[in-house]
mmCIF file of C-alpha atoms in Angstrom:
data_model
loop_
_atom_site.group_PDB
_atom_site.id
_atom_site.type_symbol
_atom_site.label_atom_id
_atom_site.label_comp_id
_atom_site.label_asym_id
_atom_site.label_seq_id
_atom_site.Cartn_x
_atom_site.Cartn_y
_atom_site.Cartn_z
ATOM 1 C CA MET A 14 64.932 -15.539 -61.737
ATOM 2 C CA THR A 15 63.069 -15.913 -58.269
ATOM 3 C CA ALA A 16 64.792 -17.469 -55.695
ATOM 4 C CA SER A 17 63.494 -21.418 -54.784
ATOM 5 C CA LEU A 18 62.164 -21.700 -50.787
ATOM 6 C CA SER A 19 64.872 -23.047 -49.870
ATOM 7 C CA GLU A 20 66.960 -19.838 -49.978
ATOM 8 C CA PRO A 21 66.393 -17.248 -47.542
ATOM 9 C CA THR A 22 65.985 -13.929 -48.971
ATOM 10 C CA ALA A 23 69.099 -11.234 -48.900
ATOM 11 C CA LEU A 24 68.742 -8.398 -46.303
ATOM 12 C CA ARG A 25 68.813 -5.446 -47.816
ATOM 13 C CA TYR A 26 70.599 -3.822 -45.148
ATOM 14 C CA GLU A 27 72.011 -4.431 -41.805
ATOM 15 C CA PRO A 28 69.500 -3.740 -39.393
ATOM 16 C CA LEU A 29 72.218 -3.253 -36.318
ATOM 17 C CA ARG A 30 73.150 -0.414 -34.472
ATOM 18 C CA GLY A 31 76.430 -0.080 -32.867
ATOM 19 C CA LEU A 32 77.473 -3.297 -33.909
ATOM 20 C CA ALA A 33 77.444 -2.286 -37.445
ATOM 21 C CA LEU A 34 80.222 1.039 -37.014
ATOM 22 C CA TRP A 35 83.056 -1.057 -35.313
ATOM 23 C CA GLY A 36 86.587 -0.637 -36.592
ATOM 24 C CA GLU A 37 89.628 0.594 -36.176
ATOM 25 C CA GLU A 38 89.158 2.744 -32.861
ATOM 26 C CA GLU A 39 87.766 -0.667 -31.241
ATOM 27 C CA LYS A 40 90.216 -2.899 -32.100
ATOM 28 C CA ALA A 41 92.892 -0.617 -31.253
ATOM 29 C CA ALA A 42 91.075 0.057 -27.638
ATOM 30 C CA ALA A 43 91.003 -3.695 -27.233
ATOM 31 C CA LEU A 44 94.378 -4.418 -27.878
ATOM 32 C CA ASP A 45 95.531 -1.893 -25.828
ATOM 33 C CA VAL A 46 93.751 -3.544 -22.690
ATOM 34 C CA LEU A 47 95.010 -6.646 -23.960
ATOM 35 C CA GLU A 48 98.800 -5.559 -24.111
ATOM 36 C CA SER A 49 98.295 -3.715 -20.463
ATOM 37 C CA ARG A 50 97.682 -7.484 -19.299
ATOM 38 C CA SER A 51 94.929 -5.603 -17.066
ATOM 39 C CA LEU A 52 91.891 -7.061 -17.971
ATOM 40 C CA PHE A 53 90.013 -7.090 -14.348
ATOM 41 C CA ARG A 54 88.870 -3.571 -13.546
ATOM 42 C CA TYR A 55 90.075 -2.927 -9.842
ATOM 43 C CA TYR A 56 93.594 -3.847 -10.345
ATOM 44 C CA GLY A 57 96.219 -5.161 -12.681
ATOM 45 C CA PRO A 58 100.544 -4.516 -13.849
ATOM 46 C CA ALA A 59 99.018 -1.700 -15.356
ATOM 47 C CA LEU A 60 95.906 -0.715 -15.008
ATOM 48 C CA GLN A 61 94.373 1.702 -17.213
ATOM 49 C CA ARG A 62 90.502 2.089 -15.451
ATOM 50 C CA ARG A 63 88.173 1.514 -18.892
ATOM 51 C CA VAL A 64 85.233 0.523 -17.238
ATOM 52 C CA GLU A 65 86.139 3.545 -14.426
ATOM 53 C CA ARG A 66 86.160 6.005 -17.074
ATOM 54 C CA PHE A 67 83.306 4.512 -18.596
ATOM 55 C CA GLU A 68 81.154 4.969 -15.464
ATOM 56 C CA GLU A 69 82.332 8.193 -15.517
ATOM 57 C CA ARG A 70 80.621 9.700 -19.145
ATOM 58 C CA PHE A 71 78.184 7.501 -19.221
ATOM 59 C CA ALA A 72 76.927 9.440 -15.984
ATOM 60 C CA ALA A 73 77.658 12.403 -17.501
ATOM 61 C CA LEU A 74 74.982 11.774 -20.671
ATOM 62 C CA HIS A 75 72.317 10.941 -18.612
ATOM 63 C CA GLN A 76 72.764 13.715 -16.163
ATOM 64 C CA THR A 77 72.644 11.751 -13.406
ATOM 65 C CA PRO A 78 75.601 11.489 -10.441
ATOM 66 C CA HIS A 79 76.366 7.300 -10.819
ATOM 67 C CA ALA A 80 76.751 4.604 -13.226
ATOM 68 C CA VAL A 81 77.482 1.033 -12.074
ATOM 69 C CA GLY A 82 78.927 -0.849 -15.334
ATOM 70 C CA VAL A 83 78.000 -4.715 -15.118
ATOM 71 C CA SER A 84 78.103 -7.985 -17.025
ATOM 72 C CA SER A 85 74.716 -7.708 -18.655
ATOM 73 C CA GLY A 86 70.926 -5.988 -19.564
ATOM 74 C CA THR A 87 69.648 -8.662 -16.451
ATOM 75 C CA ALA A 88 72.600 -7.693 -14.388
ATOM 76 C CA ALA A 89 71.970 -4.268 -14.479
ATOM 77 C CA LEU A 90 68.365 -4.864 -13.950
ATOM 78 C CA THR A 91 68.743 -7.490 -10.863
ATOM 79 C CA CYS A 92 71.444 -5.095 -9.100
ATOM 80 C CA ALA A 93 69.129 -1.810 -9.762
ATOM 81 C CA LEU A 94 66.710 -4.038 -7.815
ATOM 82 C CA ILE A 95 68.549 -5.060 -4.823
ATOM 83 C CA GLY A 96 70.533 -1.228 -5.278
ATOM 84 C CA LEU A 97 66.596 0.005 -4.182
ATOM 85 C CA GLY A 98 65.895 -2.551 -1.398
ATOM 86 C CA ILE A 99 63.568 -4.482 -2.639
ATOM 87 C CA PRO A 100 62.799 -6.892 0.143
ATOM 88 C CA GLU A 101 62.207 -11.028 -0.379
ATOM 89 C CA GLY A 102 58.376 -11.801 -1.683
ATOM 90 C CA ALA A 103 57.973 -8.110 -2.860
ATOM 91 C CA GLU A 104 55.929 -7.406 -5.808
ATOM 92 C CA VAL A 105 57.317 -5.676 -8.888
ATOM 93 C CA ILE A 106 55.019 -4.320 -11.968
ATOM 94 C CA VAL A 107 56.057 -5.202 -15.511
ATOM 95 C CA PRO A 108 54.876 -4.591 -18.746
ATOM 96 C CA SER A 109 52.775 -7.645 -20.798
ATOM 97 C CA ALA A 110 55.502 -7.052 -23.466
ATOM 98 C CA THR A 111 58.987 -7.271 -22.958
ATOM 99 C CA PHE A 112 62.161 -9.891 -22.949
ATOM 100 C CA ILE A 113 62.502 -12.420 -20.610
ATOM 101 C CA GLY A 114 65.559 -11.242 -18.968
ATOM 102 C CA CYS A 115 62.515 -8.348 -16.657
ATOM 103 C CA VAL A 116 60.924 -11.622 -15.353
ATOM 104 C CA ASN A 117 64.335 -13.033 -14.979
ATOM 105 C CA ALA A 118 66.091 -10.162 -13.199
ATOM 106 C CA VAL A 119 62.923 -9.608 -10.503
ATOM 107 C CA VAL A 120 63.004 -13.361 -9.448
ATOM 108 C CA ALA A 121 66.937 -13.241 -9.088
ATOM 109 C CA ALA A 122 65.938 -10.357 -6.853
ATOM 110 C CA ARG A 123 63.899 -13.355 -5.360
ATOM 111 C CA GLY A 124 60.580 -10.759 -5.991
ATOM 112 C CA ILE A 125 57.453 -11.517 -8.082
ATOM 113 C CA PRO A 126 56.553 -9.874 -11.047
ATOM 114 C CA VAL A 127 52.704 -9.348 -11.935
ATOM 115 C CA PHE A 128 52.230 -8.717 -15.156
ATOM 116 C CA ALA A 129 50.238 -5.299 -16.503
ATOM 117 C CA ASP A 130 48.790 -4.208 -19.758
ATOM 118 C CA ILE A 131 50.329 -2.253 -22.666
ATOM 119 C CA ASP A 132 48.886 0.220 -24.780
ATOM 120 C CA GLU A 133 49.221 1.402 -29.153
ATOM 121 C CA SER A 134 52.766 2.758 -27.276
ATOM 122 C CA LEU A 135 53.648 -1.040 -26.871
ATOM 123 C CA THR A 136 54.743 -0.119 -23.414
ATOM 124 C CA LEU A 137 53.685 0.011 -19.541
ATOM 125 C CA ASP A 138 49.891 1.416 -20.178
ATOM 126 C CA PRO A 139 49.960 4.010 -17.624
ATOM 127 C CA THR A 140 46.125 3.944 -16.546
ATOM 128 C CA ALA A 141 45.759 0.414 -16.478
ATOM 129 C CA TRP A 142 48.548 -0.742 -13.741
ATOM 130 C CA GLU A 143 47.638 1.200 -10.989
ATOM 131 C CA GLN A 144 44.523 -1.606 -10.731
ATOM 132 C CA LEU A 145 47.329 -4.328 -10.148
ATOM 133 C CA VAL A 146 49.306 -2.672 -6.535
ATOM 134 C CA THR A 147 48.901 -3.964 -3.321
ATOM 135 C CA GLU A 148 50.691 -3.398 -0.432
ATOM 136 C CA ARG A 149 53.242 -5.846 -1.262
ATOM 137 C CA THR A 150 54.063 -4.119 -4.460
ATOM 138 C CA PHE A 151 57.772 -2.942 -4.435
ATOM 139 C CA ALA A 152 58.539 -0.972 -7.254
ATOM 140 C CA VAL A 153 57.680 -0.948 -11.149
ATOM 141 C CA MET A 154 59.376 -1.216 -14.195
ATOM 142 C CA PRO A 155 58.208 -0.084 -17.169
ATOM 143 C CA VAL A 156 60.444 -0.706 -20.323
ATOM 144 C CA HIS A 157 61.171 1.804 -23.031
ATOM 145 C CA LEU A 158 60.853 -0.600 -26.120
ATOM 146 C CA ASN A 159 62.531 -0.721 -29.531
ATOM 147 C CA ASN A 160 64.248 2.371 -29.171
ATOM 148 C CA ALA A 161 61.104 4.825 -27.744
ATOM 149 C CA ALA A 162 60.422 5.605 -24.554
ATOM 150 C CA ALA A 163 57.008 4.626 -22.048
ATOM 151 C CA ASP A 164 55.675 7.424 -21.335
ATOM 152 C CA MET A 165 56.693 8.297 -18.058
ATOM 153 C CA ASP A 166 55.077 11.272 -16.530
ATOM 154 C CA PRO A 167 52.110 9.312 -16.089
ATOM 155 C CA ILE A 168 53.782 6.401 -14.974
ATOM 156 C CA LEU A 169 55.243 8.301 -12.153
ATOM 157 C CA ALA A 170 52.382 10.297 -10.743
ATOM 158 C CA VAL A 171 50.371 6.815 -10.812
ATOM 159 C CA ALA A 172 54.087 5.384 -8.414
ATOM 160 C CA ARG A 173 54.364 8.339 -6.057
ATOM 161 C CA LYS A 174 51.070 8.377 -5.051
ATOM 162 C CA HIS A 175 51.347 4.957 -3.610
ATOM 163 C CA GLY A 176 55.166 5.109 -2.704
ATOM 164 C CA ILE A 177 56.188 2.836 -5.448
ATOM 165 C CA ARG A 178 59.736 2.582 -6.420
ATOM 166 C CA VAL A 179 60.253 2.951 -10.319
ATOM 167 C CA LEU A 180 62.856 0.958 -12.032
ATOM 168 C CA GLU A 181 63.321 2.249 -16.101
ATOM 169 C CA ASP A 182 64.236 -1.030 -17.849
ATOM 170 C CA ALA A 183 66.496 1.145 -21.147
ATOM 171 C CA ALA A 184 68.228 -1.460 -22.110
ATOM 172 C CA GLN A 185 66.578 -1.314 -25.825
ATOM 173 C CA ALA A 186 67.339 2.441 -25.483
ATOM 174 C CA CYS A 187 70.419 4.154 -24.671
ATOM 175 C CA GLY A 188 70.843 7.265 -26.029
ATOM 176 C CA VAL A 189 66.630 7.966 -25.928
ATOM 177 C CA SER A 190 65.345 11.091 -24.749
ATOM 178 C CA TYR A 191 61.312 11.284 -22.663
ATOM 179 C CA ARG A 192 60.530 15.303 -22.898
ATOM 180 C CA GLY A 193 63.957 16.289 -22.598
ATOM 181 C CA ARG A 194 65.036 13.714 -20.015
ATOM 182 C CA PRO A 195 67.456 11.115 -20.654
ATOM 183 C CA VAL A 196 65.855 7.815 -19.821
ATOM 184 C CA GLY A 197 66.986 5.590 -17.597
ATOM 185 C CA SER A 198 67.482 8.729 -15.056
ATOM 186 C CA ILE A 199 64.026 9.688 -14.733
ATOM 187 C CA GLY A 200 62.534 6.848 -12.199
ATOM 188 C CA ASP A 201 64.856 5.984 -9.227
ATOM 189 C CA ALA A 202 67.276 4.211 -11.393
ATOM 190 C CA GLY A 203 67.952 2.886 -14.499
ATOM 191 C CA ALA A 204 69.140 -0.061 -16.674
ATOM 192 C CA PHE A 205 70.988 -0.592 -19.491
ATOM 193 C CA SER A 206 71.683 -3.510 -21.995
ATOM 194 C CA PHE A 207 74.156 -3.902 -24.416
ATOM 195 C CA GLN A 208 74.108 -6.704 -26.047
ATOM 196 C CA ALA A 209 74.843 -7.361 -29.921
ATOM 197 C CA GLU A 210 71.882 -5.555 -30.888
ATOM 198 C CA LYS A 211 71.456 -2.472 -28.663
ATOM 199 C CA ASN A 212 72.755 0.759 -29.308
ATOM 200 C CA ILE A 213 76.273 0.586 -27.946
ATOM 201 C CA THR A 214 77.451 -2.897 -27.316
ATOM 202 C CA ALA A 215 80.338 -5.305 -26.593
ATOM 203 C CA GLY A 216 78.960 -8.396 -26.962
ATOM 204 C CA GLU A 217 77.243 -8.494 -23.659
ATOM 205 C CA GLY A 218 77.185 -5.683 -21.136
ATOM 206 C CA GLY A 219 75.408 -3.846 -19.122
ATOM 207 C CA ALA A 220 74.803 -0.575 -16.408
ATOM 208 C CA VAL A 221 73.110 0.898 -13.692
ATOM 209 C CA VAL A 222 72.070 5.009 -13.394
ATOM 210 C CA THR A 223 71.039 6.633 -10.033
ATOM 211 C CA THR A 224 70.710 9.873 -8.812
ATOM 212 C CA ASP A 225 70.375 7.982 -5.364
ATOM 213 C CA PRO A 226 74.301 7.937 -3.289
ATOM 214 C CA GLY A 227 72.021 5.119 -1.047
ATOM 215 C CA VAL A 228 71.566 2.969 -4.382
ATOM 216 C CA HIS A 229 74.432 3.134 -6.254
ATOM 217 C CA ASP A 230 76.569 1.983 -2.653
ATOM 218 C CA ARG A 231 73.943 -1.199 -3.136
ATOM 219 C CA VAL A 232 74.798 -1.566 -6.338
ATOM 220 C CA VAL A 233 78.154 -1.429 -6.382
ATOM 221 C CA ARG A 234 78.370 -3.828 -3.135
ATOM 222 C CA TYR A 235 76.012 -6.058 -4.725
ATOM 223 C CA GLN A 236 77.879 -6.377 -8.228
ATOM 224 C CA ASP A 237 81.406 -7.191 -6.305
ATOM 225 C CA GLN A 238 80.368 -9.715 -3.932
ATOM 226 C CA GLY A 239 78.285 -7.375 -1.261
ATOM 227 C CA GLY A 240 81.668 -5.491 -0.313
ATOM 228 C CA GLN A 241 83.297 -8.645 1.259
ATOM 229 C CA PHE A 242 86.917 -7.637 0.721
ATOM 230 C CA THR A 243 88.894 -4.902 -1.076
ATOM 231 C CA THR A 244 88.997 -4.281 -4.198
ATOM 232 C CA SER A 245 88.911 -1.482 -5.912
ATOM 233 C CA ARG A 246 89.841 2.284 -5.575
ATOM 234 C CA SER A 247 93.575 1.636 -5.177
ATOM 235 C CA GLY A 248 92.712 -0.891 -2.044
ATOM 236 C CA GLU A 249 89.680 1.667 -0.912
ATOM 237 C CA ARG A 250 86.782 0.434 -1.763
ATOM 238 C CA GLY A 251 84.672 4.120 -1.443
ATOM 239 C CA THR A 252 81.820 2.824 -0.169
ATOM 240 C CA ALA A 253 79.747 3.878 3.055
ATOM 241 C CA GLY A 254 77.372 0.849 3.613
ATOM 242 C CA GLU A 255 77.756 -1.874 5.876
ATOM 243 C CA ALA A 256 78.679 -5.307 3.976
ATOM 244 C CA PHE A 257 76.063 -8.152 2.606
ATOM 245 C CA LEU A 258 76.272 -10.981 0.679
ATOM 246 C CA GLY A 259 76.185 -10.597 -2.915
ATOM 247 C CA THR A 260 77.692 -11.596 -6.118
ATOM 248 C CA ASN A 261 79.783 -11.314 -9.619
ATOM 249 C CA LEU A 262 78.529 -9.120 -11.794
ATOM 250 C CA ARG A 263 81.498 -7.095 -12.419
ATOM 251 C CA MET A 264 82.361 -5.365 -16.898
ATOM 252 C CA THR A 265 85.701 -6.437 -18.160
ATOM 253 C CA GLU A 266 87.894 -3.853 -18.508
ATOM 254 C CA ILE A 267 87.858 -5.053 -22.414
ATOM 255 C CA ALA A 268 83.963 -4.172 -22.194
ATOM 256 C CA GLY A 269 84.494 -0.821 -21.173
ATOM 257 C CA ALA A 270 87.007 0.402 -23.366
ATOM 258 C CA LEU A 271 84.768 -0.917 -26.202
ATOM 259 C CA LEU A 272 81.815 1.037 -24.446
ATOM 260 C CA SER A 273 83.845 3.997 -24.558
ATOM 261 C CA VAL A 274 84.781 4.211 -27.900
ATOM 262 C CA GLN A 275 81.014 3.818 -29.541
ATOM 263 C CA LEU A 276 79.797 6.287 -26.731
ATOM 264 C CA GLU A 277 80.822 8.883 -28.957
ATOM 265 C CA ARG A 278 78.703 8.299 -31.724
ATOM 266 C CA LEU A 279 75.745 7.198 -30.088
ATOM 267 C CA THR A 280 74.210 10.780 -30.395
ATOM 268 C CA PRO A 281 74.674 11.215 -33.861
ATOM 269 C CA MET A 282 73.606 7.276 -34.913
ATOM 270 C CA LEU A 283 70.676 8.130 -33.184
ATOM 271 C CA ARG A 284 69.282 11.381 -34.926
ATOM 272 C CA ARG A 285 70.464 9.700 -38.235
ATOM 273 C CA LEU A 286 68.421 6.831 -37.654
ATOM 274 C CA ARG A 287 65.371 9.176 -36.156
ATOM 275 C CA ASP A 288 65.721 11.359 -39.371
ATOM 276 C CA ILE A 289 64.918 7.885 -41.575
ATOM 277 C CA ALA A 290 61.891 7.314 -39.527
ATOM 278 C CA ARG A 291 60.188 10.570 -40.065
ATOM 279 C CA THR A 292 61.463 10.711 -43.541
ATOM 280 C CA VAL A 293 59.765 7.334 -44.571
ATOM 281 C CA ARG A 294 56.250 8.235 -42.317
ATOM 282 C CA GLU A 295 56.247 11.488 -44.081
ATOM 283 C CA ASP A 296 56.353 9.809 -47.404
ATOM 284 C CA LEU A 297 53.724 7.367 -46.789
ATOM 285 C CA ALA A 298 50.880 9.840 -45.147
ATOM 286 C CA ASP A 299 48.767 9.535 -48.216
ATOM 287 C CA LEU A 300 48.280 5.173 -47.622
ATOM 288 C CA GLU A 301 47.452 6.441 -43.437
ATOM 289 C CA LEU A 302 49.215 3.931 -41.736
ATOM 290 C CA GLN A 303 48.747 3.409 -38.211
ATOM 291 C CA TRP A 304 52.487 3.642 -36.676
ATOM 292 C CA ARG A 305 52.872 2.987 -33.112
ATOM 293 C CA ARG A 306 52.428 5.792 -30.954
ATOM 294 C CA LEU A 307 55.249 7.088 -29.505
ATOM 295 C CA PRO A 308 55.088 9.071 -26.447
ATOM 296 C CA ASP A 309 58.011 11.629 -27.214
ATOM 297 C CA GLU A 310 58.740 10.961 -30.761
ATOM 298 C CA GLU A 311 61.426 13.693 -30.677
ATOM 299 C CA GLY A 312 63.968 12.034 -28.410
ATOM 300 C CA SER A 313 62.996 8.415 -29.994
ATOM 301 C CA GLY A 314 65.818 6.723 -31.119
ATOM 302 C CA GLY A 315 64.153 5.920 -34.857
ATOM 303 C CA ASP A 316 61.291 3.420 -34.146
ATOM 304 C CA LEU A 317 59.329 2.189 -37.863
ATOM 305 C CA THR A 318 56.953 0.126 -36.513
ATOM 306 C CA VAL A 319 52.993 -0.165 -37.844
ATOM 307 C CA LEU A 320 49.647 -1.484 -36.276
ATOM 308 C CA LEU A 321 47.890 -3.162 -38.732
ATOM 309 C CA ASP A 322 44.082 -4.860 -38.423
ATOM 310 C CA ASN A 323 44.483 -7.773 -37.131
ATOM 311 C CA ARG A 324 47.282 -10.637 -36.947
ATOM 312 C CA MET A 325 46.371 -12.181 -40.363
ATOM 313 C CA ALA A 326 47.913 -8.645 -41.768
ATOM 314 C CA ALA A 327 50.523 -8.679 -39.833
ATOM 315 C CA ARG A 328 51.711 -11.721 -41.495
ATOM 316 C CA ARG A 329 50.753 -10.797 -44.799
ATOM 317 C CA PHE A 330 52.850 -7.832 -44.246
ATOM 318 C CA VAL A 331 55.923 -9.272 -43.383
ATOM 319 C CA THR A 332 55.818 -11.465 -45.313
ATOM 320 C CA ALA A 333 55.755 -8.234 -48.511
ATOM 321 C CA LEU A 334 58.384 -7.355 -46.809
ATOM 322 C CA THR A 335 61.182 -9.605 -46.120
ATOM 323 C CA ALA A 336 60.504 -10.569 -49.404
ATOM 324 C CA ALA A 337 62.046 -7.270 -50.597
ATOM 325 C CA GLY A 338 65.468 -8.235 -47.799
ATOM 326 C CA ILE A 339 64.181 -5.713 -45.511
ATOM 327 C CA PRO A 340 64.297 -6.732 -41.900
ATOM 328 C CA ALA A 341 60.880 -7.247 -40.539
ATOM 329 C CA ALA A 342 58.525 -8.813 -37.455
ATOM 330 C CA THR A 343 55.969 -9.061 -35.122
ATOM 331 C CA LEU A 344 57.977 -8.077 -31.658
ATOM 332 C CA TYR A 345 58.454 -10.936 -30.018
ATOM 333 C CA SER A 346 56.520 -13.067 -32.355
ATOM 334 C CA GLY A 347 53.615 -11.493 -30.964
ATOM 335 C CA ARG A 348 53.607 -13.248 -27.800
ATOM 336 C CA LEU A 349 53.345 -11.358 -24.441
ATOM 337 C CA VAL A 350 56.413 -12.649 -21.768
ATOM 338 C CA GLN A 351 53.532 -14.165 -19.428
ATOM 339 C CA GLN A 352 53.156 -16.813 -22.523
ATOM 340 C CA ASN A 353 56.295 -18.066 -21.704
ATOM 341 C CA PRO A 354 55.623 -21.410 -20.208
ATOM 342 C CA ALA A 355 57.745 -21.191 -17.252
ATOM 343 C CA VAL A 356 56.939 -17.659 -16.870
ATOM 344 C CA ARG A 357 53.234 -18.942 -16.830
ATOM 345 C CA ALA A 358 53.376 -21.443 -14.400
ATOM 346 C CA GLY A 359 55.620 -19.359 -11.687
ATOM 347 C CA ARG A 360 58.649 -21.874 -12.138
ATOM 348 C CA THR A 361 61.612 -20.588 -10.954
ATOM 349 C CA PRO A 362 65.048 -22.391 -9.439
ATOM 350 C CA TRP A 363 63.424 -22.246 -5.834
ATOM 351 C CA GLY A 364 59.762 -23.927 -6.878
ATOM 352 C CA VAL A 365 56.803 -22.384 -8.367
ATOM 353 C CA ALA A 366 56.286 -19.183 -6.844
ATOM 354 C CA TRP A 367 53.052 -17.446 -8.135
ATOM 355 C CA ASP A 368 49.781 -18.796 -9.829
ATOM 356 C CA ALA A 369 49.153 -19.236 -13.415
ATOM 357 C CA THR A 370 48.662 -16.105 -14.796
ATOM 358 C CA ALA A 371 45.424 -14.424 -16.270
ATOM 359 C CA ARG A 372 45.754 -13.626 -20.237
ATOM 360 C CA LEU A 373 45.911 -10.485 -21.106
ATOM 361 C CA ARG A 374 43.962 -10.043 -24.241
ATOM 362 C CA ALA A 375 44.160 -6.953 -25.352
ATOM 363 C CA SER A 376 47.768 -6.760 -24.669
ATOM 364 C CA GLU A 377 48.044 -9.483 -26.831
ATOM 365 C CA ALA A 378 45.622 -8.497 -29.628
ATOM 366 C CA VAL A 379 47.869 -5.104 -30.152
ATOM 367 C CA LEU A 380 51.122 -6.995 -30.083
ATOM 368 C CA GLY A 381 50.588 -9.925 -32.500
ATOM 369 C CA ARG A 382 49.237 -6.974 -34.628
ATOM 370 C CA SER A 383 52.760 -5.188 -34.972
ATOM 371 C CA VAL A 384 55.261 -5.152 -37.053
ATOM 372 C CA THR A 385 58.373 -3.281 -36.574
ATOM 373 C CA VAL A 386 60.729 -2.524 -39.081
ATOM 374 C CA GLY A 387 64.763 -2.945 -38.357
ATOM 375 C CA LEU A 388 67.036 -0.223 -39.152
ATOM 376 C CA GLY A 389 70.412 0.223 -39.493
ATOM 377 C CA ALA A 390 73.147 2.787 -38.605
ATOM 378 C CA THR A 391 75.187 2.212 -41.971
ATOM 379 C CA MET A 392 71.436 2.483 -44.190
ATOM 380 C CA THR A 393 72.091 4.827 -47.276
ATOM 381 C CA ASP A 394 69.334 7.832 -48.967
ATOM 382 C CA ASP A 395 69.111 4.640 -51.342
ATOM 383 C CA ASP A 396 67.968 1.818 -48.945
ATOM 384 C CA VAL A 397 65.744 4.377 -47.272
ATOM 385 C CA ALA A 398 63.729 4.691 -50.764
ATOM 386 C CA HIS A 399 64.022 0.993 -51.112
ATOM 387 C CA LEU A 400 62.362 0.589 -47.798
ATOM 388 C CA VAL A 401 59.297 3.308 -48.867
ATOM 389 C CA ALA A 402 58.927 1.606 -52.016
ATOM 390 C CA SER A 403 58.281 -2.134 -50.093
ATOM 391 C CA LEU A 404 56.393 -0.796 -46.836
ATOM 392 C CA ARG A 405 53.972 0.285 -50.121
ATOM 393 C CA THR A 406 54.219 -2.896 -51.807
ATOM 394 C CA ALA A 407 53.515 -4.631 -48.296
ATOM 395 C CA ALA A 408 51.030 -1.824 -46.824
ATOM 396 C CA ASP A 409 48.674 -3.194 -50.959
ATOM 397 C CA ALA A 410 49.526 -6.949 -49.913
ATOM 398 C CA ALA A 411 47.652 -6.369 -46.466
ATOM 399 C CA ARG A 412 44.960 -4.481 -47.932
ATOM 400 C CA LYS A 413 44.476 -6.940 -50.621
ATOM 401 C CA GLY A 414 44.299 -10.097 -47.730
ATOM 402 C CA ALA A 415 41.750 -8.966 -46.052
ATOM 403 C CA ASP A 416 39.752 -7.723 -49.710
ATOM 404 C CA GLY A 417 40.040 -11.106 -50.433
ATOM 405 C CA GLU A 418 41.689 -10.131 -53.476
#
């Protein structure tokens, strides 16, 4: 019996990562914080310093001396831009295929986003963004998309040539590496997200990492009211810079406790997902599918993204996969971030800040013909076999549609 059109097809497996592995350890960690009655990171009746401990371990994982936990990935990007010292009205080059949080962070830091082309890695095209550099360009924001790194070495070369700061958006790539280096630690600062779909999660949360003590000092101050009053380190803030006006983007002790538990699982989980992705691609080698280009496949966190001939083929591919219970979609529904009406028009809370953005047709084309298959942390070998068979069926459906059969 086939399902009616009104009934969604049941998923074969959950396309979740860190959240799929939640268990008794997370519950115990959260209860410990609740029972301490010390949910605020800087003081309480029996403060456990869970955020501080998480920051220390997160910094060590990323081979940086500094990490700051904050309230979200967007907050992390905003804090990082403030930490880097962005002047008001400065331009930040952003890849056209990304989440709107990147744009919101630039606006929150009173900057102006400038949108650059992507290539078949679906990340910033290292050969295309240099032409966008002006005397107002302050930073470039490569986005490590869907657990695969952007091509950082050529991006860094252009940035260093022009004296531009590099802020890595690693929101979707916690634990991923690029040529042996953890993403987020390669540029001047890196920003991470711990939202529900991410590799480790507290529902919400974020972090900034940096090797620069001055950047770290400004991030710490900005996320805690600009350093206008003393709360941390048992009454001593421990920062050296001059106080300025900031905001409250602090991480809670419960979030720090949850994330500390999951940090132990991160590396083996990504190894398993990377092995799954490799197995699937090898088993389908005879189909000659065009897979998304990965600047560093060995360091990725397990990506399965196919580039079809066109948008219609991509739709047929998604339809066939979802009918088999496989989570699949065209990333961001094939829409570049500047196609959002508010972004396109430059509408900010303070008024219109930039002129209507030009279309990037090559980027629209490559994003629109992409199909990403969601991988889950609890996938079994049977799930992998079903995925391989379903991808064969989907490839056949896409081919027949192209041939008019």
